[in-house]
Amino acid sequence: MTSRWTGERGGRAARSWWQPAYTPDGALAGIHVPAHNQGGPCIGFIGVVPEARGHGYGYGYGLLVECTRFLAEHGATPVAGATDRDNVPTAAAFARAGTASWRSASI
């Protein structure tokens, strides 16, 4: 089955959807990967390069908002995000952004 969200079989995040992000001065800040899993459209991955951490580029709205916006522009409602049970800051960021969230068991 081909996913209408990704154009790839199995509902993975299409590489064409991988979105690098840059700081105002042009340095790489990180990447966000919109995706679709068995539950629907979701925040597939957000990664911030070490040099850009602590400046709000990741879950301090930057990449999280851009990933959510990308999915919404492609018709997603709602958008979900998942995090480890103990990752309270990420769950709080999902809540602030209006992202439906759930937590998995701690490993």
PDB file of C-alpha atoms in Angstrom:
ATOM      1  CA  MET A   1       0.000   0.000   0.000  1.00  0.00           C
ATOM      2  CA  THR A   2       1.293   3.483  -0.822  1.00  0.00           C
ATOM      3  CA  SER A   3       0.722   6.103   1.825  1.00  0.00           C
ATOM      4  CA  ARG A   4      -0.937   9.320   0.663  1.00  0.00           C
ATOM      5  CA  TRP A   5       1.279  11.084   3.196  1.00  0.00           C
ATOM      6  CA  THR A   6       4.659   9.935   2.009  1.00  0.00           C
ATOM      7  CA  GLY A   7       4.395   8.391  -1.417  1.00  0.00           C
ATOM      8  CA  GLU A   8       6.359   5.423  -0.106  1.00  0.00           C
ATOM      9  CA  ARG A   9       5.194   1.935   0.741  1.00  0.00           C
ATOM     10  CA  GLY A  10       4.627   1.175   4.406  1.00  0.00           C
ATOM     11  CA  GLY A  11       3.959   4.701   5.608  1.00  0.00           C
ATOM     12  CA  ARG A  12       7.559   5.657   6.344  1.00  0.00           C
ATOM     13  CA  ALA A  13       8.793   9.219   6.136  1.00  0.00           C
ATOM     14  CA  ALA A  14       9.683  10.002   2.526  1.00  0.00           C
ATOM     15  CA  ARG A  15      13.229  11.340   2.183  1.00  0.00           C
ATOM     16  CA  SER A  16      11.822  14.257   0.214  1.00  0.00           C
ATOM     17  CA  TRP A  17      10.028  15.260   3.413  1.00  0.00           C
ATOM     18  CA  TRP A  18      13.211  15.445   5.511  1.00  0.00           C
ATOM     19  CA  GLN A  19      13.581  19.113   6.374  1.00  0.00           C
ATOM     20  CA  PRO A  20      16.938  20.581   7.445  1.00  0.00           C
ATOM     21  CA  ALA A  21      16.742  23.774   9.475  1.00  0.00           C
ATOM     22  CA  TYR A  22      19.214  26.604   9.778  1.00  0.00           C
ATOM     23  CA  THR A  23      20.009  29.325  12.296  1.00  0.00           C
ATOM     24  CA  PRO A  24      19.506  32.962  11.251  1.00  0.00           C
ATOM     25  CA  ASP A  25      23.211  33.128  10.339  1.00  0.00           C
ATOM     26  CA  GLY A  26      22.948  30.067   8.069  1.00  0.00           C
ATOM     27  CA  ALA A  27      24.480  27.366  10.273  1.00  0.00           C
ATOM     28  CA  LEU A  28      22.758  23.982  10.382  1.00  0.00           C
ATOM     29  CA  ALA A  29      20.466  23.833  13.441  1.00  0.00           C
ATOM     30  CA  GLY A  30      18.963  20.387  12.916  1.00  0.00           C
ATOM     31  CA  ILE A  31      16.375  18.388  11.033  1.00  0.00           C
ATOM     32  CA  HIS A  32      12.716  17.513  11.347  1.00  0.00           C
ATOM     33  CA  VAL A  33      11.113  14.518   9.702  1.00  0.00           C
ATOM     34  CA  PRO A  34       7.333  14.507   9.237  1.00  0.00           C
ATOM     35  CA  ALA A  35       5.998  10.956   9.017  1.00  0.00           C
ATOM     36  CA  HIS A  36       2.978   8.683   9.081  1.00  0.00           C
ATOM     37  CA  ASN A  37       2.754   5.599  11.252  1.00  0.00           C
ATOM     38  CA  GLN A  38      -0.078   3.163  12.040  1.00  0.00           C
ATOM     39  CA  GLY A  39      -1.746   5.899  14.115  1.00  0.00           C
ATOM     40  CA  GLY A  40      -1.653   8.544  11.393  1.00  0.00           C
ATOM     41  CA  PRO A  41       0.400  11.678  10.686  1.00  0.00           C
ATOM     42  CA  CYS A  42       3.092  12.259  13.287  1.00  0.00           C
ATOM     43  CA  ILE A  43       6.291  14.004  14.227  1.00  0.00           C
ATOM     44  CA  GLY A  44       8.696  11.337  12.995  1.00  0.00           C
ATOM     45  CA  PHE A  45      11.933  12.810  14.277  1.00  0.00           C
ATOM     46  CA  ILE A  46      13.390  16.062  15.519  1.00  0.00           C
ATOM     47  CA  GLY A  47      17.129  16.392  15.907  1.00  0.00           C
ATOM     48  CA  VAL A  48      19.161  19.431  16.894  1.00  0.00           C
ATOM     49  CA  VAL A  49      22.922  19.554  16.273  1.00  0.00           C
ATOM     50  CA  PRO A  50      24.917  19.916  19.508  1.00  0.00           C
ATOM     51  CA  GLU A  51      26.060  23.452  18.705  1.00  0.00           C
ATOM     52  CA  ALA A  52      22.453  24.657  18.371  1.00  0.00           C
ATOM     53  CA  ARG A  53      21.022  23.001  21.482  1.00  0.00           C
ATOM     54  CA  GLY A  54      19.619  25.238  24.188  1.00  0.00           C
ATOM     55  CA  HIS A  55      18.542  27.995  21.788  1.00  0.00           C
ATOM     56  CA  GLY A  56      14.920  26.942  21.204  1.00  0.00           C
ATOM     57  CA  TYR A  57      15.425  25.445  17.742  1.00  0.00           C
ATOM     58  CA  GLY A  58      14.051  21.994  18.595  1.00  0.00           C
ATOM     59  CA  TYR A  59      11.168  21.585  20.943  1.00  0.00           C
ATOM     60  CA  GLY A  60      11.271  25.212  22.001  1.00  0.00           C
ATOM     61  CA  TYR A  61       8.981  25.553  19.025  1.00  0.00           C
ATOM     62  CA  GLY A  62      11.349  25.921  16.019  1.00  0.00           C
ATOM     63  CA  LEU A  63      11.554  22.461  14.465  1.00  0.00           C
ATOM     64  CA  LEU A  64       8.458  21.136  16.224  1.00  0.00           C
ATOM     65  CA  VAL A  65       6.297  23.918  14.822  1.00  0.00           C
ATOM     66  CA  GLU A  66       7.773  23.578  11.340  1.00  0.00           C
ATOM     67  CA  CYS A  67       7.182  19.813  11.341  1.00  0.00           C
ATOM     68  CA  THR A  68       3.591  20.283  12.532  1.00  0.00           C
ATOM     69  CA  ARG A  69       3.011  23.009   9.939  1.00  0.00           C
ATOM     70  CA  PHE A  70       4.374  20.788   7.159  1.00  0.00           C
ATOM     71  CA  LEU A  71       1.986  17.981   8.075  1.00  0.00           C
ATOM     72  CA  ALA A  72      -0.975  20.372   8.372  1.00  0.00           C
ATOM     73  CA  GLU A  73      -0.198  21.822   4.935  1.00  0.00           C
ATOM     74  CA  HIS A  74      -0.466  18.265   3.632  1.00  0.00           C
ATOM     75  CA  GLY A  75      -3.916  17.848   5.204  1.00  0.00           C
ATOM     76  CA  ALA A  76      -3.044  16.232   8.523  1.00  0.00           C
ATOM     77  CA  THR A  77      -5.474  16.681  11.398  1.00  0.00           C
ATOM     78  CA  PRO A  78      -4.540  15.848  14.085  1.00  0.00           C
ATOM     79  CA  VAL A  79      -0.752  15.505  14.252  1.00  0.00           C
ATOM     80  CA  ALA A  80       0.656  13.183  16.897  1.00  0.00           C
ATOM     81  CA  GLY A  81       3.973  13.054  18.683  1.00  0.00           C
ATOM     82  CA  ALA A  82       5.449  10.320  20.845  1.00  0.00           C
ATOM     83  CA  THR A  83       8.135  10.388  23.475  1.00  0.00           C
ATOM     84  CA  ASP A  84       9.553   8.238  26.227  1.00  0.00           C
ATOM     85  CA  ARG A  85       7.489   8.198  29.405  1.00  0.00           C
ATOM     86  CA  ASP A  86      10.188  10.023  31.370  1.00  0.00           C
ATOM     87  CA  ASN A  87      10.691  12.791  28.795  1.00  0.00           C
ATOM     88  CA  VAL A  88       8.448  15.386  30.426  1.00  0.00           C
ATOM     89  CA  PRO A  89       9.967  18.396  28.582  1.00  0.00           C
ATOM     90  CA  THR A  90       9.189  16.933  25.156  1.00  0.00           C
ATOM     91  CA  ALA A  91       5.653  15.950  26.196  1.00  0.00           C
ATOM     92  CA  ALA A  92       5.154  19.518  27.470  1.00  0.00           C
ATOM     93  CA  ALA A  93       6.414  20.930  24.158  1.00  0.00           C
ATOM     94  CA  PHE A  94       3.951  18.724  22.276  1.00  0.00           C
ATOM     95  CA  ALA A  95       1.150  20.016  24.510  1.00  0.00           C
ATOM     96  CA  ARG A  96       2.167  23.672  23.989  1.00  0.00           C
ATOM     97  CA  ALA A  97       2.208  23.166  20.233  1.00  0.00           C
ATOM     98  CA  GLY A  98      -1.236  21.525  20.251  1.00  0.00           C
ATOM     99  CA  THR A  99       0.168  18.179  19.125  1.00  0.00           C
ATOM    100  CA  ALA A 100      -1.715  15.083  20.194  1.00  0.00           C
ATOM    101  CA  SER A 101       0.822  13.097  22.186  1.00  0.00           C
ATOM    102  CA  TRP A 102       1.310   9.794  23.855  1.00  0.00           C
ATOM    103  CA  ARG A 103       4.140   8.302  25.846  1.00  0.00           C
ATOM    104  CA  SER A 104       5.750   4.941  25.411  1.00  0.00           C
ATOM    105  CA  ALA A 105       7.158   2.838  28.186  1.00  0.00           C
ATOM    106  CA  SER A 106      10.600   3.680  29.451  1.00  0.00           C
ATOM    107  CA  ILE A 107      13.268   1.266  28.252  1.00  0.00           C
TER     108      ILE A 107
END
